[in-house]
Amino acid sequence: MKPVIEVSALHKTYGSGETEVHALRGVDLAVWPGEYLAIMGASGSGKSTLLNVLGCLDVPTRGTYKLDGIDVGDLNERQLSLVRNRKIGFVFQSYNLVPRTSAMSNVELPLVYAGVGRKERRERAMAALEMVGLVDRAGHKPNQLSGGQQQRVALARALVTGPAMVLADEPTGNLDSESTDEVLAVFDRLNRIGRTIVMITHEDHVAGRAARMVRVSDGQIVEDTSQWRRTGALT
C-alpha cells in the first residue's frame, strides 16, 4: 500500500536576503489511505503553508511531495489544476457555496468543470448529499440552510469527485458548538468507511476527533501522535 501523501525534506522560503522567511524547514510526512489526521499549530507556525502545498495551491522551494503516487513537482500549472480537481476534495471555513443555486447544483460544480454529463452529475451529487445526510435539502439554497448544513453541502461537494483525500481548512471555525458536533460526526462517519481526511485546526477538541495529530512549530513537525504502519493498521 502506498501513502496518499508522501512529503520528504520539504522546504518553503519566501522572499530573499533580509526579508527571507523560512515557512517550512525540512518537513517529512506520510499519510496512509484511511487515516484521519489533524494538523495543528499557532499563527505563523507554517501550518497554512503546509496546507497550501498539500492542496497543490503552492509549490515547495525544495523537497518532494507525492500525492497518491504523483510527484507534484513534475507538474505544470494545468496539470496541478487537474490534480486539485480530481485528487483533492477541499472544505473551507467559509463554505464557499454559490449563493443563488441549490445544494444539488453546488455539489455538482466540480463535475461540471470535469465535463461529466448531466445525468451522471445528478446521480453522483445525490449520492454525495446522502453521505452527509442532506438528501432532503437538495433543492434548498444556502440562505435556507443552517451553518452546519452549509458546511455539510461543502463537504458533499468535496466528496463528489471521489478524491484521494479530503483536505479541510478550519471546517468548524464559523460554527456554533451544536453545528460543530454535527459536522464532525459526518467526518467521523466518512473516516469509518475508509475516507482519508486531513484537517487543519487550532481547536484541541476538534483535533481530538482525529486518530492522529501532527503539530507544526517554526516550520517543522514537532509532534506526531501516530504509530501508523504500512500494514494500514494502528499498532
mmCIF file of C-alpha atoms in Angstrom:
data_model
loop_
_atom_site.group_PDB
_atom_site.id
_atom_site.type_symbol
_atom_site.label_atom_id
_atom_site.label_comp_id
_atom_site.label_asym_id
_atom_site.label_seq_id
_atom_site.Cartn_x
_atom_site.Cartn_y
_atom_site.Cartn_z
ATOM 1 C CA MET A 1 0.000 0.000 0.000
ATOM 2 C CA LYS A 2 1.359 3.426 -0.947
ATOM 3 C CA PRO A 3 0.781 6.643 1.016
ATOM 4 C CA VAL A 4 -1.822 9.146 -0.154
ATOM 5 C CA ILE A 5 0.591 11.893 0.914
ATOM 6 C CA GLU A 6 4.356 11.464 0.903
ATOM 7 C CA VAL A 7 6.388 14.542 1.790
ATOM 8 C CA SER A 8 10.172 14.455 2.100
ATOM 9 C CA ALA A 9 12.610 17.207 3.217
ATOM 10 C CA LEU A 10 10.045 19.857 2.296
ATOM 11 C CA HIS A 11 11.200 23.492 2.449
ATOM 12 C CA LYS A 12 9.315 26.657 1.567
ATOM 13 C CA THR A 13 11.062 30.024 1.576
ATOM 14 C CA TYR A 14 9.502 33.399 0.820
ATOM 15 C CA GLY A 15 11.491 36.488 -0.107
ATOM 16 C CA SER A 16 15.268 36.794 -0.111
ATOM 17 C CA GLY A 17 18.064 38.468 1.778
ATOM 18 C CA GLU A 18 16.922 40.357 4.867
ATOM 19 C CA THR A 19 13.248 39.670 4.083
ATOM 20 C CA GLU A 20 13.728 35.912 3.685
ATOM 21 C CA VAL A 21 11.197 33.836 5.628
ATOM 22 C CA HIS A 22 11.577 30.074 6.074
ATOM 23 C CA ALA A 23 7.955 28.942 6.354
ATOM 24 C CA LEU A 24 8.756 25.215 6.136
ATOM 25 C CA ARG A 25 12.055 23.709 7.257
ATOM 26 C CA GLY A 26 12.559 20.119 6.150
ATOM 27 C CA VAL A 27 9.122 18.601 6.755
ATOM 28 C CA ASP A 28 8.734 14.823 6.396
ATOM 29 C CA LEU A 29 5.202 13.415 6.446
ATOM 30 C CA ALA A 30 3.382 10.329 5.222
ATOM 31 C CA VAL A 31 -0.396 9.921 5.328
ATOM 32 C CA TRP A 32 -1.839 6.490 4.558
ATOM 33 C CA PRO A 33 -5.178 5.593 2.944
ATOM 34 C CA GLY A 34 -7.975 5.753 5.501
ATOM 35 C CA GLU A 35 -6.133 7.952 8.007
ATOM 36 C CA TYR A 36 -7.826 10.833 9.808
ATOM 37 C CA LEU A 37 -5.131 13.422 10.520
ATOM 38 C CA ALA A 38 -5.389 16.778 12.287
ATOM 39 C CA ILE A 39 -2.627 19.342 11.720
ATOM 40 C CA MET A 40 -2.268 21.961 14.458
ATOM 41 C CA GLY A 41 -0.054 24.967 15.009
ATOM 42 C CA ALA A 42 -0.097 28.562 16.185
ATOM 43 C CA SER A 43 -0.293 31.509 13.833
ATOM 44 C CA GLY A 44 2.988 31.717 11.909
ATOM 45 C CA SER A 45 3.883 28.088 12.653
ATOM 46 C CA GLY A 46 3.854 27.045 8.999
ATOM 47 C CA LYS A 47 0.651 25.016 9.069
ATOM 48 C CA SER A 48 -1.088 27.249 6.497
ATOM 49 C CA THR A 49 1.920 26.996 4.181
ATOM 50 C CA LEU A 50 1.866 23.213 4.606
ATOM 51 C CA LEU A 51 -1.870 23.235 3.809
ATOM 52 C CA ASN A 52 -1.216 25.205 0.603
ATOM 53 C CA VAL A 53 1.489 22.790 -0.506
ATOM 54 C CA LEU A 54 -0.592 19.691 0.319
ATOM 55 C CA GLY A 55 -3.515 21.232 -1.573
ATOM 56 C CA CYS A 56 -1.316 21.937 -4.628
ATOM 57 C CA LEU A 57 -2.054 25.648 -4.187
ATOM 58 C CA ASP A 58 1.657 26.371 -3.750
ATOM 59 C CA VAL A 59 4.878 24.553 -4.614
ATOM 60 C CA PRO A 60 7.816 23.895 -2.271
ATOM 61 C CA THR A 61 11.144 25.657 -2.685
ATOM 62 C CA ARG A 62 12.813 22.272 -2.416
ATOM 63 C CA GLY A 63 11.982 18.745 -1.327
ATOM 64 C CA THR A 64 9.406 16.365 -2.784
ATOM 65 C CA TYR A 65 5.657 15.936 -2.482
ATOM 66 C CA LYS A 66 3.888 12.910 -3.902
ATOM 67 C CA LEU A 67 0.081 12.893 -3.895
ATOM 68 C CA ASP A 68 -1.464 9.475 -4.481
ATOM 69 C CA GLY A 69 1.820 8.442 -6.119
ATOM 70 C CA ILE A 70 2.092 11.535 -8.359
ATOM 71 C CA ASP A 71 5.200 13.709 -7.935
ATOM 72 C CA VAL A 72 3.610 17.155 -7.771
ATOM 73 C CA GLY A 73 6.954 18.862 -8.502
ATOM 74 C CA ASP A 74 6.881 17.466 -12.042
ATOM 75 C CA LEU A 75 3.531 19.078 -12.944
ATOM 76 C CA ASN A 76 2.805 22.302 -14.817
ATOM 77 C CA GLU A 77 0.015 24.693 -13.787
ATOM 78 C CA ARG A 78 -2.639 22.995 -15.918
ATOM 79 C CA GLN A 79 -1.712 19.576 -14.550
ATOM 80 C CA LEU A 80 -1.763 20.918 -10.997
ATOM 81 C CA SER A 81 -5.268 22.224 -11.612
ATOM 82 C CA LEU A 82 -6.384 18.784 -12.789
ATOM 83 C CA VAL A 83 -4.838 17.144 -9.724
ATOM 84 C CA ARG A 84 -6.613 19.616 -7.422
ATOM 85 C CA ASN A 85 -9.940 18.850 -9.097
ATOM 86 C CA ARG A 86 -9.584 15.064 -9.204
ATOM 87 C CA LYS A 87 -7.421 14.101 -6.236
ATOM 88 C CA ILE A 88 -8.334 16.618 -3.518
ATOM 89 C CA GLY A 89 -11.703 17.481 -2.022
ATOM 90 C CA PHE A 90 -11.445 20.915 -0.385
ATOM 91 C CA VAL A 91 -13.533 22.076 2.573
ATOM 92 C CA PHE A 92 -13.026 25.679 3.718
ATOM 93 C CA GLN A 93 -14.025 27.576 6.837
ATOM 94 C CA SER A 94 -16.286 29.935 4.857
ATOM 95 C CA TYR A 95 -18.155 27.183 2.899
ATOM 96 C CA ASN A 96 -17.637 28.962 -0.479
ATOM 97 C CA LEU A 97 -21.075 27.997 -1.777
ATOM 98 C CA VAL A 98 -22.684 29.758 -4.760
ATOM 99 C CA PRO A 99 -25.483 31.787 -3.085
ATOM 100 C CA ARG A 100 -28.312 31.646 -5.626
ATOM 101 C CA THR A 101 -28.080 27.980 -6.582
ATOM 102 C CA SER A 102 -29.375 24.861 -4.845
ATOM 103 C CA ALA A 103 -27.393 22.482 -2.675
ATOM 104 C CA MET A 104 -27.544 19.978 -5.531
ATOM 105 C CA SER A 105 -26.111 22.470 -8.036
ATOM 106 C CA ASN A 106 -23.331 23.443 -5.621
ATOM 107 C CA VAL A 107 -22.328 19.815 -5.160
ATOM 108 C CA GLU A 108 -22.362 19.257 -8.928
ATOM 109 C CA LEU A 109 -19.909 22.087 -9.667
ATOM 110 C CA PRO A 110 -16.635 20.075 -9.668
ATOM 111 C CA LEU A 111 -18.271 17.581 -12.047
ATOM 112 C CA VAL A 112 -19.356 20.386 -14.360
ATOM 113 C CA TYR A 113 -15.722 21.562 -14.537
ATOM 114 C CA ALA A 114 -14.661 17.974 -15.198
ATOM 115 C CA GLY A 115 -17.074 17.684 -18.141
ATOM 116 C CA VAL A 116 -19.283 14.984 -16.578
ATOM 117 C CA GLY A 117 -22.711 14.583 -18.234
ATOM 118 C CA ARG A 118 -25.866 15.893 -16.558
ATOM 119 C CA LYS A 119 -27.414 12.528 -15.643
ATOM 120 C CA GLU A 120 -24.220 11.204 -14.045
ATOM 121 C CA ARG A 121 -23.663 14.532 -12.283
ATOM 122 C CA ARG A 122 -27.103 14.327 -10.678
ATOM 123 C CA GLU A 123 -26.608 10.740 -9.559
ATOM 124 C CA ARG A 124 -23.195 11.389 -8.049
ATOM 125 C CA ALA A 125 -24.297 14.642 -6.386
ATOM 126 C CA MET A 126 -27.284 12.914 -4.808
ATOM 127 C CA ALA A 127 -25.043 10.100 -3.547
ATOM 128 C CA ALA A 128 -22.671 12.669 -2.001
ATOM 129 C CA LEU A 129 -25.568 14.500 -0.329
ATOM 130 C CA GLU A 130 -26.770 11.181 1.053
ATOM 131 C CA MET A 131 -23.314 10.591 2.573
ATOM 132 C CA VAL A 132 -23.627 13.839 4.569
ATOM 133 C CA GLY A 133 -27.312 13.325 5.418
ATOM 134 C CA LEU A 134 -28.766 16.124 3.297
ATOM 135 C CA VAL A 135 -30.743 14.446 0.516
ATOM 136 C CA ASP A 136 -33.878 16.174 1.819
ATOM 137 C CA ARG A 137 -32.170 19.586 1.390
ATOM 138 C CA ALA A 138 -31.007 19.044 -2.200
ATOM 139 C CA GLY A 139 -33.268 21.802 -3.573
ATOM 140 C CA HIS A 140 -32.516 24.361 -0.855
ATOM 141 C CA LYS A 141 -30.310 27.397 -1.439
ATOM 142 C CA PRO A 142 -27.523 28.273 1.035
ATOM 143 C CA ASN A 143 -29.588 31.019 2.716
ATOM 144 C CA GLN A 144 -32.210 28.390 3.533
ATOM 145 C CA LEU A 145 -29.682 26.223 5.370
ATOM 146 C CA SER A 146 -28.024 26.471 8.779
ATOM 147 C CA GLY A 147 -24.261 26.967 9.017
ATOM 148 C CA GLY A 148 -23.756 23.301 9.801
ATOM 149 C CA GLN A 149 -25.891 22.270 6.836
ATOM 150 C CA GLN A 150 -23.985 24.621 4.522
ATOM 151 C CA GLN A 151 -20.702 23.078 5.637
ATOM 152 C CA ARG A 152 -22.118 19.604 5.012
ATOM 153 C CA VAL A 153 -23.065 20.697 1.475
ATOM 154 C CA ALA A 154 -19.476 21.895 1.046
ATOM 155 C CA LEU A 155 -18.294 18.512 2.296
ATOM 156 C CA ALA A 156 -20.567 16.716 -0.198
ATOM 157 C CA ARG A 157 -19.067 18.888 -2.947
ATOM 158 C CA ALA A 158 -15.597 17.831 -1.767
ATOM 159 C CA LEU A 159 -16.591 14.151 -1.929
ATOM 160 C CA VAL A 160 -18.389 14.114 -5.272
ATOM 161 C CA THR A 161 -15.271 13.578 -7.403
ATOM 162 C CA GLY A 162 -14.143 10.590 -5.329
ATOM 163 C CA PRO A 163 -10.881 12.302 -4.262
ATOM 164 C CA ALA A 164 -7.814 10.592 -2.809
ATOM 165 C CA MET A 165 -8.227 12.770 0.275
ATOM 166 C CA VAL A 166 -10.460 15.419 1.823
ATOM 167 C CA LEU A 167 -8.450 18.490 2.855
ATOM 168 C CA ALA A 168 -10.350 20.600 5.377
ATOM 169 C CA ASP A 169 -9.145 24.039 6.467
ATOM 170 C CA GLU A 170 -10.666 25.038 9.835
ATOM 171 C CA PRO A 171 -14.001 23.456 8.786
ATOM 172 C CA THR A 172 -15.724 24.274 12.095
ATOM 173 C CA GLY A 173 -14.258 27.769 12.527
ATOM 174 C CA ASN A 174 -17.539 29.564 11.725
ATOM 175 C CA LEU A 175 -19.870 27.140 13.504
ATOM 176 C CA ASP A 176 -21.546 27.072 16.911
ATOM 177 C CA SER A 177 -20.984 24.067 19.165
ATOM 178 C CA GLU A 178 -24.071 22.167 18.004
ATOM 179 C CA SER A 179 -23.228 22.620 14.316
ATOM 180 C CA THR A 180 -19.580 21.741 15.024
ATOM 181 C CA ASP A 181 -20.637 18.402 16.531
ATOM 182 C CA GLU A 182 -22.944 17.821 13.555
ATOM 183 C CA VAL A 183 -20.154 18.374 11.018
ATOM 184 C CA LEU A 184 -17.550 16.421 12.979
ATOM 185 C CA ALA A 185 -19.952 13.482 13.221
ATOM 186 C CA VAL A 186 -20.020 13.410 9.412
ATOM 187 C CA PHE A 187 -16.208 13.426 9.275
ATOM 188 C CA ASP A 188 -16.185 10.562 11.793
ATOM 189 C CA ARG A 189 -18.632 8.568 9.684
ATOM 190 C CA LEU A 190 -16.692 9.199 6.478
ATOM 191 C CA ASN A 191 -13.468 8.060 8.081
ATOM 192 C CA ARG A 192 -15.110 4.877 9.366
ATOM 193 C CA ILE A 193 -15.952 3.941 5.773
ATOM 194 C CA GLY A 194 -12.341 4.485 4.707
ATOM 195 C CA ARG A 195 -12.100 8.111 3.585
ATOM 196 C CA THR A 196 -8.714 9.809 4.048
ATOM 197 C CA ILE A 197 -9.107 13.118 5.876
ATOM 198 C CA VAL A 198 -6.518 15.818 6.578
ATOM 199 C CA MET A 199 -7.868 18.624 8.752
ATOM 200 C CA ILE A 200 -6.189 21.913 9.682
ATOM 201 C CA THR A 201 -7.461 23.236 13.015
ATOM 202 C CA HIS A 202 -6.364 25.281 16.008
ATOM 203 C CA GLU A 203 -9.014 23.793 18.301
ATOM 204 C CA ASP A 204 -7.942 20.945 20.596
ATOM 205 C CA HIS A 205 -11.420 19.402 20.872
ATOM 206 C CA VAL A 206 -11.710 19.296 17.061
ATOM 207 C CA ALA A 207 -8.246 17.764 16.651
ATOM 208 C CA GLY A 208 -9.192 15.254 19.338
ATOM 209 C CA ARG A 209 -11.701 13.648 16.964
ATOM 210 C CA ALA A 210 -8.895 12.623 14.595
ATOM 211 C CA ALA A 211 -6.982 9.374 15.019
ATOM 212 C CA ARG A 212 -3.671 11.186 14.541
ATOM 213 C CA MET A 213 -2.441 14.674 15.364
ATOM 214 C CA VAL A 214 0.601 16.455 13.931
ATOM 215 C CA ARG A 215 1.765 19.716 15.495
ATOM 216 C CA VAL A 216 3.779 22.251 13.487
ATOM 217 C CA SER A 217 6.030 24.912 15.007
ATOM 218 C CA ASP A 218 8.591 27.177 13.300
ATOM 219 C CA GLY A 219 8.126 25.346 10.019
ATOM 220 C CA GLN A 220 8.823 21.887 11.438
ATOM 221 C CA ILE A 221 6.787 18.968 12.739
ATOM 222 C CA VAL A 222 7.429 18.888 16.488
ATOM 223 C CA GLU A 223 4.838 16.266 17.469
ATOM 224 C CA ASP A 224 3.231 13.315 15.698
ATOM 225 C CA THR A 225 0.938 11.016 17.667
ATOM 226 C CA SER A 226 0.658 8.316 15.016
ATOM 227 C CA GLN A 227 2.013 4.798 15.039
ATOM 228 C CA TRP A 228 0.518 4.144 11.607
ATOM 229 C CA ARG A 229 2.365 1.495 9.661
ATOM 230 C CA ARG A 230 2.435 0.248 6.078
ATOM 231 C CA THR A 231 0.061 -2.532 7.063
ATOM 232 C CA GLY A 232 -2.633 0.146 7.186
ATOM 233 C CA ALA A 233 -3.415 -0.501 10.837
ATOM 234 C CA LEU A 234 -2.710 1.317 14.038
ATOM 235 C CA THR A 235 -0.392 -0.565 16.370
#
